[in-house]
Short mmCIF file of C-alpha atoms in Angstrom, two decimals:
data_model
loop_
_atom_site.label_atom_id
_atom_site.label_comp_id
_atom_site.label_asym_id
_atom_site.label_seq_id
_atom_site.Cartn_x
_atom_site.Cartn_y
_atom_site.Cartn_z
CA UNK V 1 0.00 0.00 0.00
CA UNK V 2 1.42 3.04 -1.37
CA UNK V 3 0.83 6.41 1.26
CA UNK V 4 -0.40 8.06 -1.55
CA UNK V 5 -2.67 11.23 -0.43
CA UNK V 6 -5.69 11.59 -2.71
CA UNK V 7 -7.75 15.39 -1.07
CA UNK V 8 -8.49 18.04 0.86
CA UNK V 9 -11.67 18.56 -1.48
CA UNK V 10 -12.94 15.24 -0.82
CA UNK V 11 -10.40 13.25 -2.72
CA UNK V 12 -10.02 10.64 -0.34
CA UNK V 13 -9.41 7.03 -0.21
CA UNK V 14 -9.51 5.32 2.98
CA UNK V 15 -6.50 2.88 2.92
CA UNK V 16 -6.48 -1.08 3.18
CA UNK V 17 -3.50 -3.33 4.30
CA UNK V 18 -2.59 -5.88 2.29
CA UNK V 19 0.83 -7.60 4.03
CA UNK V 20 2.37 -10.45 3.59
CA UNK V 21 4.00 -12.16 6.93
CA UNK V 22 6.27 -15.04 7.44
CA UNK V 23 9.53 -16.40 6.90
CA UNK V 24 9.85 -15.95 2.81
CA UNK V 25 9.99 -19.11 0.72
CA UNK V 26 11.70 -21.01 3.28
CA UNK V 27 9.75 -23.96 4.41
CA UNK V 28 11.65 -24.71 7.44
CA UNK V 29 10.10 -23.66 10.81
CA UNK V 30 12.59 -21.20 12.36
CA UNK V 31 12.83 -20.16 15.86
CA UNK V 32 13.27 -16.57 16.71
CA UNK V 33 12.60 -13.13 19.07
CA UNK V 34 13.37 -11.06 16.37
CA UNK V 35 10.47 -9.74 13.62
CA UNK V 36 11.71 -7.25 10.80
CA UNK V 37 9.12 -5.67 9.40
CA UNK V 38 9.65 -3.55 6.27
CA UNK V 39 7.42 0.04 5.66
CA UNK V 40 7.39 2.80 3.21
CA UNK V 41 6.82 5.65 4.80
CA UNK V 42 9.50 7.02 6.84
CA UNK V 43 8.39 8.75 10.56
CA UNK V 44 8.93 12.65 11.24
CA UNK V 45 9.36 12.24 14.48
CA UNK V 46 8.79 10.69 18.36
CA UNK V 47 7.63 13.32 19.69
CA UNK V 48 3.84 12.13 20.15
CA UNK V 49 2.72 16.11 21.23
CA UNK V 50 4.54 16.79 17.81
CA UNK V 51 4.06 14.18 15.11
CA UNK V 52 0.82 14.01 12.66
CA UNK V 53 1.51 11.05 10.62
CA UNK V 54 0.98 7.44 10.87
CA UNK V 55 4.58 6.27 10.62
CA UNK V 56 5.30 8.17 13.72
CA UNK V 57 2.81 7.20 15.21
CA UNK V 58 2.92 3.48 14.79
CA UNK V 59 6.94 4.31 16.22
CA UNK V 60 5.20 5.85 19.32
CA UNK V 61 2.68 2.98 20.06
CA UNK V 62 5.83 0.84 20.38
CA UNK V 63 7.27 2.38 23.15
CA UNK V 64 4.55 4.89 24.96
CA UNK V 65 1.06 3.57 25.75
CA UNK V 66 -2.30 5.60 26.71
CA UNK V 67 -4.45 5.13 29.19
CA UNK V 68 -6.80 3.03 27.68
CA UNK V 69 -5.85 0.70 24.39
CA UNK V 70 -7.40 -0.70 21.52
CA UNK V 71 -8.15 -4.36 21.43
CA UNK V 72 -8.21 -6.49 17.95
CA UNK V 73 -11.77 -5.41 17.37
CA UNK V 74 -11.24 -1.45 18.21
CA UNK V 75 -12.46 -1.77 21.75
CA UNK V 76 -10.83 0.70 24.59
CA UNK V 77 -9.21 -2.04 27.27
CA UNK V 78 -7.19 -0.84 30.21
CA UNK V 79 -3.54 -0.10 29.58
CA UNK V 80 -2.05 1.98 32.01
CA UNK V 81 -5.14 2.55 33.48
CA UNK V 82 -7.14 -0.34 35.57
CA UNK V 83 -10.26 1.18 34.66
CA UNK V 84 -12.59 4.38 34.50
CA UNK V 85 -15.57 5.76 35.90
CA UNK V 86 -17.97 8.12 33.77
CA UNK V 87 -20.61 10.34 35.41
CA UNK V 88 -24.25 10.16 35.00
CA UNK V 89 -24.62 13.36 32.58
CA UNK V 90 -21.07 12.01 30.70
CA UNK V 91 -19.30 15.21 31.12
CA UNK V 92 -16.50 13.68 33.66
CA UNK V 93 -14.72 10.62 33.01
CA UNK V 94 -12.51 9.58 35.98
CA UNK V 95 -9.54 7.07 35.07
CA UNK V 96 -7.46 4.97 38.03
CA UNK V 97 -3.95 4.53 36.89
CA UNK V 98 -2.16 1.17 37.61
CA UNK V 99 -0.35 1.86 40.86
CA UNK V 100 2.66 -0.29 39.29
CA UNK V 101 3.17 1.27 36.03
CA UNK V 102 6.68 2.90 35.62
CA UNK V 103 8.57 4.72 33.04
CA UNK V 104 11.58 3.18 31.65
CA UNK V 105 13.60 5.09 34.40
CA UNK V 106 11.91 3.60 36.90
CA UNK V 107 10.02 6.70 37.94
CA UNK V 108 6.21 6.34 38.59
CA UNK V 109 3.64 6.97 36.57
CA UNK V 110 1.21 9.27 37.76
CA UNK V 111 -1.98 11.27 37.24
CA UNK V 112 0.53 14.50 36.52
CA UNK V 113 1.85 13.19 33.26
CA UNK V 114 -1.38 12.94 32.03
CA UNK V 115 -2.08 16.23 32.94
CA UNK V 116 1.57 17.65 31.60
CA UNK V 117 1.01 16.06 28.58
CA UNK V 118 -2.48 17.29 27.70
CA UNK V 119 -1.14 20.69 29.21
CA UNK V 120 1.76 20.18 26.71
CA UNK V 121 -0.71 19.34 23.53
CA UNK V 122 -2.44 22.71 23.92
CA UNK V 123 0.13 24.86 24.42
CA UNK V 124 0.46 27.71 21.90
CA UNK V 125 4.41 27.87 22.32
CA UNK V 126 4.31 24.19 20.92
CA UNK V 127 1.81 24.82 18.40
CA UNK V 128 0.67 20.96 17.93
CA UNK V 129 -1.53 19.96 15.01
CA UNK V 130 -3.21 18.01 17.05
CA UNK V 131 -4.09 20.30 19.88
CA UNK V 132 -7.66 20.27 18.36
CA UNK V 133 -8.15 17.15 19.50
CA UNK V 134 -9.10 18.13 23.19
CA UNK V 135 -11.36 20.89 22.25
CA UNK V 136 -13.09 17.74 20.06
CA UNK V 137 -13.56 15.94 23.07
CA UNK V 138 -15.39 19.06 24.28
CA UNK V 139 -12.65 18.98 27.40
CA UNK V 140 -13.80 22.04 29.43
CA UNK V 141 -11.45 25.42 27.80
CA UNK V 142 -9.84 23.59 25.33
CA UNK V 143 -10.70 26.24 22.79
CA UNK V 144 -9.56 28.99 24.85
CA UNK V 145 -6.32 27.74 25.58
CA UNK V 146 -5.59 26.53 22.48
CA UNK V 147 -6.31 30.23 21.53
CA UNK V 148 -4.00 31.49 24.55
CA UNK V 149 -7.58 33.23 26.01
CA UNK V 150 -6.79 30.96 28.97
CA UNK V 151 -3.94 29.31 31.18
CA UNK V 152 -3.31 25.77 30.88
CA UNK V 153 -4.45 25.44 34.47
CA UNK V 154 -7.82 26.03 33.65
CA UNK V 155 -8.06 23.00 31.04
CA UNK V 156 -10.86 20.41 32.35
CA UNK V 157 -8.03 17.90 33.18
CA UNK V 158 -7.00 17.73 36.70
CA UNK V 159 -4.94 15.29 38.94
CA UNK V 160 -6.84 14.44 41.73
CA UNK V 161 -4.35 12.29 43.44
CA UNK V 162 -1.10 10.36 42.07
CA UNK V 163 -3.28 7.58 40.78
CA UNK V 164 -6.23 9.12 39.57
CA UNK V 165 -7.38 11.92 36.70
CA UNK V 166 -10.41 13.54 35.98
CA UNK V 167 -11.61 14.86 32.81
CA UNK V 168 -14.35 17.56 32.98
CA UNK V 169 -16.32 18.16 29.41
CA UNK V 170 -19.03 20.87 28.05
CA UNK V 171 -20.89 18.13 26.02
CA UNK V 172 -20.67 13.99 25.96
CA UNK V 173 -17.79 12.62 23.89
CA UNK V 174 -19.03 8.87 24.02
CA UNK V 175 -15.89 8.00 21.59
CA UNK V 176 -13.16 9.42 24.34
CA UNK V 177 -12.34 6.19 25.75
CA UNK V 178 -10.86 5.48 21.71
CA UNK V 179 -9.46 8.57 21.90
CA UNK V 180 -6.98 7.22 24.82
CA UNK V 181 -5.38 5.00 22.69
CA UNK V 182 -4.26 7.83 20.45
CA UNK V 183 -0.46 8.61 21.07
CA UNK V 184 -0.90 12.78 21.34
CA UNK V 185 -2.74 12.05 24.50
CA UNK V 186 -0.04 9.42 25.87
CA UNK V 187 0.96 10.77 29.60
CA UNK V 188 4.53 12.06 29.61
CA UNK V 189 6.98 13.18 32.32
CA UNK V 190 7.23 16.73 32.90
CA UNK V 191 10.62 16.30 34.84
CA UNK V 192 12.46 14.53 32.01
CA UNK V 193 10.64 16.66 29.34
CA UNK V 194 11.68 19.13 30.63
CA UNK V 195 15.24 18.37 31.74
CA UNK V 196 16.49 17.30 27.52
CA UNK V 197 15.00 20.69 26.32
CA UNK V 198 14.79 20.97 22.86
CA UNK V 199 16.78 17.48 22.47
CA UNK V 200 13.61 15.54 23.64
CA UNK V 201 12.60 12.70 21.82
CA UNK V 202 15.43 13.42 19.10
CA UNK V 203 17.13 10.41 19.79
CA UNK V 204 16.73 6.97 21.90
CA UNK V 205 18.75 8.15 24.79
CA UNK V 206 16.75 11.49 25.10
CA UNK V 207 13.48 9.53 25.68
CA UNK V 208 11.72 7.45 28.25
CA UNK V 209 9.21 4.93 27.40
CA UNK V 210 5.62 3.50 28.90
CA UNK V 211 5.16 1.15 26.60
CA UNK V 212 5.91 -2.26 25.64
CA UNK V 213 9.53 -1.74 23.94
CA UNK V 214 12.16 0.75 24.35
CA UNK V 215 13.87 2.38 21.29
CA UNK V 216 17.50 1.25 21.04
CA UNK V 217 18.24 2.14 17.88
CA UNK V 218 18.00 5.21 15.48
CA UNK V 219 18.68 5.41 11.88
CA UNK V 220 16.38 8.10 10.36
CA UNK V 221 15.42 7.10 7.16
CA UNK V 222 16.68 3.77 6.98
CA UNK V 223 15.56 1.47 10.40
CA UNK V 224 14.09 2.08 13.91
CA UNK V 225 14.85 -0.76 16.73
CA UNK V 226 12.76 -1.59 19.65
CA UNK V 227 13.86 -4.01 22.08
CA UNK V 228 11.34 -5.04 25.10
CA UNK V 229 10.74 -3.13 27.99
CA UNK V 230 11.19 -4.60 31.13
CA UNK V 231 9.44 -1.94 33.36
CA UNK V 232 6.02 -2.10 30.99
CA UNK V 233 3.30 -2.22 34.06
CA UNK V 234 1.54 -4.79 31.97
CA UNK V 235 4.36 -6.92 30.45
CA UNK V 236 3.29 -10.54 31.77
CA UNK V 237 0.77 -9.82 29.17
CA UNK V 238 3.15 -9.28 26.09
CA UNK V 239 5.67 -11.93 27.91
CA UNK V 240 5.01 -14.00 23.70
CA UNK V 241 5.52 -10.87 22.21
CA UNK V 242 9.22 -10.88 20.19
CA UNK V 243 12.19 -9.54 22.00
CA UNK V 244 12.92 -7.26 19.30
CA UNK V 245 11.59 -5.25 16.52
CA UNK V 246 13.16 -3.64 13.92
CA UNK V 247 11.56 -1.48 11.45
CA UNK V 248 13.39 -0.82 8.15
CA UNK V 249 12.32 1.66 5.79
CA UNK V 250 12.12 0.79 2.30
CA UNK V 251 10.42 2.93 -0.25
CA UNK V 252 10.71 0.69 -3.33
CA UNK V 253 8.02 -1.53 -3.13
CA UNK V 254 10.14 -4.49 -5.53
CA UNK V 255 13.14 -3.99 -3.53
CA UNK V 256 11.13 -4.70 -0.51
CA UNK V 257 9.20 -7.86 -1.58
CA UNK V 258 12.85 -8.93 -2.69
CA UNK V 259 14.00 -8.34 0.73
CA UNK V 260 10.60 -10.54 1.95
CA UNK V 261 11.88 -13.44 -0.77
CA UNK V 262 15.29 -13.57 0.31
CA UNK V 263 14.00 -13.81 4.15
CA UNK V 264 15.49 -10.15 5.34
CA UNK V 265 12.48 -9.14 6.65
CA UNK V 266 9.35 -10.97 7.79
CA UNK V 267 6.38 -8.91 7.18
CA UNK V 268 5.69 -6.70 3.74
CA UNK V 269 2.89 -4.49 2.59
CA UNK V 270 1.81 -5.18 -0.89
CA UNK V 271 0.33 -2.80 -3.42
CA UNK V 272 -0.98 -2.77 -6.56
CA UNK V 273 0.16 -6.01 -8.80
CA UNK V 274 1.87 -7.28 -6.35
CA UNK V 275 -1.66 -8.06 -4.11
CA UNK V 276 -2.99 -10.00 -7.07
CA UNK V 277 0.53 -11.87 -7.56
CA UNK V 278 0.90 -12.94 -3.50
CA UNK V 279 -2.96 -13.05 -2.46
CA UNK V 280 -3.08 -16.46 -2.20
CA UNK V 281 0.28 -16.89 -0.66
CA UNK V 282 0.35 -18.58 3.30
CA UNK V 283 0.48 -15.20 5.33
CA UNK V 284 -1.20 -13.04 3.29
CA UNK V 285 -3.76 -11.06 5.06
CA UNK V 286 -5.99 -7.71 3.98
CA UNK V 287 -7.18 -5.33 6.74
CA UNK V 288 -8.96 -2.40 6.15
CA UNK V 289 -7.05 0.41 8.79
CA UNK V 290 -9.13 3.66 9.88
CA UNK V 291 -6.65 5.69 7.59
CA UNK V 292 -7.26 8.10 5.11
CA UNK V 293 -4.67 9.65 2.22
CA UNK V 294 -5.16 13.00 0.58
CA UNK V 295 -4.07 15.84 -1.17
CA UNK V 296 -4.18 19.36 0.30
CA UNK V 297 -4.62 22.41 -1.53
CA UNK V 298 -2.66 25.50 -0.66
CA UNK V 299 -4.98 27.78 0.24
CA UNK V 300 -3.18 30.84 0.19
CA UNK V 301 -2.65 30.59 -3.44
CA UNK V 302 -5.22 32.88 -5.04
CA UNK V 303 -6.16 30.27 -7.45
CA UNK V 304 -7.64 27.90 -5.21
CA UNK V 305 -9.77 30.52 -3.19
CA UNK V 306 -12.04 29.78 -6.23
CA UNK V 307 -14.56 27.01 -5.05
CA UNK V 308 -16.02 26.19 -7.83
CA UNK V 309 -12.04 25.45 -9.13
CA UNK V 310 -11.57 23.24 -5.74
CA UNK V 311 -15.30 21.37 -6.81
CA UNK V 312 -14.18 20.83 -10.02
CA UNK V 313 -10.78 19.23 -8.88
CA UNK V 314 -12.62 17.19 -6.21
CA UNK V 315 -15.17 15.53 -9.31
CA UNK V 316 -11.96 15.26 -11.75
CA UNK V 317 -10.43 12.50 -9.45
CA UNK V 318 -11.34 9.28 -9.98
CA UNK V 319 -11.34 7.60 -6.42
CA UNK V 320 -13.08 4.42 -6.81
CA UNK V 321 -10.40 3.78 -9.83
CA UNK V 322 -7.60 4.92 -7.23
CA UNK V 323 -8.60 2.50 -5.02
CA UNK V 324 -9.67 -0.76 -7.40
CA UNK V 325 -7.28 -0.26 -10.13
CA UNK V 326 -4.16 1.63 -8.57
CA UNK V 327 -3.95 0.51 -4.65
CA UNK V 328 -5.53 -2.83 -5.66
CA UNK V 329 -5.43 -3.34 -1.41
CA UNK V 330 -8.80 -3.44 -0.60
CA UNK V 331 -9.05 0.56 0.00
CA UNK V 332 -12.33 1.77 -0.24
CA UNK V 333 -13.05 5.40 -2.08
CA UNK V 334 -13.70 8.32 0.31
CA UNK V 335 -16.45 10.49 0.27
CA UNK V 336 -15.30 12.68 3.57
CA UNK V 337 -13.18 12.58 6.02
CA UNK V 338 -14.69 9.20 8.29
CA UNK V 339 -12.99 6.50 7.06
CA UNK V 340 -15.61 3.39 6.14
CA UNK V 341 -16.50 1.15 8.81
CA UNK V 342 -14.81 3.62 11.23
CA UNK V 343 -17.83 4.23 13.44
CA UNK V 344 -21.39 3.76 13.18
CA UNK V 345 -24.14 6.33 13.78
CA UNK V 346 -27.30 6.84 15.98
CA UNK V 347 -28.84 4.48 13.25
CA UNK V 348 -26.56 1.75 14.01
CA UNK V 349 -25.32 2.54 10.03
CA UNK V 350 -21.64 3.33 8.95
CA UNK V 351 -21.08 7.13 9.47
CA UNK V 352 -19.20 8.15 6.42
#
């Protein structure tokens, strides 16, 4: 699957994964910790207040987890959390942190690095993309202190003991729980933040992890190790998980499947003629992710402030020939910006 981005107008395709996994054309059963697993877009960075794509954030979910996580069928489970309370009226969710869970370090983690990190996420200094994302959830101020109207300290997030955080909201936000599985609102640690500066998350050593691996290698733009992390708070649960993980970046799609053949790497995505060519292979498998790829339009050029221009460009694009003909993955045209089978509405239908 190419990362192809097909629209700010509407051109969107929401992206499939068709991979191939296994140990190449060797029919031998081999024993091993390690997985290598080959992708095509390279990440921008680790920082999960700072990133906005999916490599990075795939990176993140290796080492930092949320409070709550996603299970195989998108269901919120506990993660760092043990569990959550939510109010009568929904507008406060109250989550209990695992007493246990620990940062790499060995320091705690507590109801504060939530707060830090949501703190963090809105600042106006940082500027995040994603600092939308609270005001969203309709977490009390978001807005204004995105917009600098209002101190951090008056965000509806508040500590109200080591082990426990409560989130006050204007309105319901019944899909928040999902929303705790998304790395920009992973908890981090103020102290250590704060104590690399503007060398944070630049490099394995300036970063402490929650998760189940630690980072132990770096190579922008050609492979990303993990190795596992002994502190995770839940790792009796990942004890079958490999040992290590290494991530190598391959843009050329033939030079990766070659890669796959010769038994360099263990897990491939496919796209276009190559899903035809390997479908039926042991260890292929198609899953449709809640992704979507597009094209945006510079607004500032005078050109596109024309809307019937930006309609026009929107209807000119082809996405259901993008997706069967081009991709060949299983992606599925996009009419918006839900992805298909993302999240169903009042009606119990897809909302797209």
């Amino acid at each position: 699957m190419k990362a192809k981005k097909i629209a700010a107008t509407g051109l969107a395709a929401a992206m499939s994964m068709a991979v191939l996994a296994g140990c190449g054309p060797k029919s031998e059963v081999v024993t091993t910790t390690t997985v290598t697993i080959a992708f095509d877009t390279d990440m921008s960075s680790m920082d999960n207040s700072v990133a906005t794509d999916g490599s990075s954030f795939s990176m993140q979910m290796m080492g930092l987890s949320g409070l709550l996580a996603l299970d195989e069928s998108g269901t919120p489970v506990p993660d760092l959390a043990e569990s959550y309370d939510v109010s009568d009226d929904g507008l406060t969710y109250t989550f209990h942190l695992k007493k246990d869970a620990q940062w790499s370090n060995g320091t705690p983690i507590t109801a504060n690095d939530v707060v830090y990190s949501w703190h963090r996420l809105v600042s106006p200094t940082l500027a995040s993309e994603y600092a939308f994302i609270l005001d969203t959830m309709h977490v009390v101020n978001a807005a204004d202190v995105i917009a600098g109207k209002k101190d951090a300290k008056e965000l509806g997030v508040e500590a109200v003991d080591d082990h426990t955080v409560k989130v006050s909201l204007s309105l319901p936000c019944s899909f928040l729980p999902s929303l705790m599985a998304f790395p920009p609102l992973f908890p981090l640690n103020e102290e250590y933040v704060t104590s690399q500066g503007d060398q944070y998350a630049l490099s394995p050593e300036n970063m402490i992890y929650s998760g189940q691996y630690v980072m132990t290698d770096w190579k922008q733009g050609n492979e990303y190790t993990f190795e596992k992390n002994d502190k995770y708070v839940n790792a009796d649960e990942a004890k079958d998980k490999a040992d290590t993980v290494v991530f190598k970046f391959i843009q050329d799609t033939q030079a990766a499947m070659l890669s796959y053949q010769n038994g360099d790497i263990d897990a491939v995505k496919l796209q276009g003629e190559q899903v035809d060519q390997y479908s039926s292979q042991e260890g292929f498998t198609n899953r449709l992710q809640g992704y979507l790829w597009y094209l945006s339009i510079n607004y500032n050029n005078p050109i596109f402030q024309n809307a019937n221009l930006r309609t026009a460009l929107s209807y000119a694009v082809d996405r259901e020939a993008i997706a069967k003909d081009v991709l060949k993955d299983g992606s599925v045209a996009a009419r918006g910006f839900v992805p298909s089978e993302f999240a169903t509405g009042p009606d119990g239908k897809d909302y797209v």
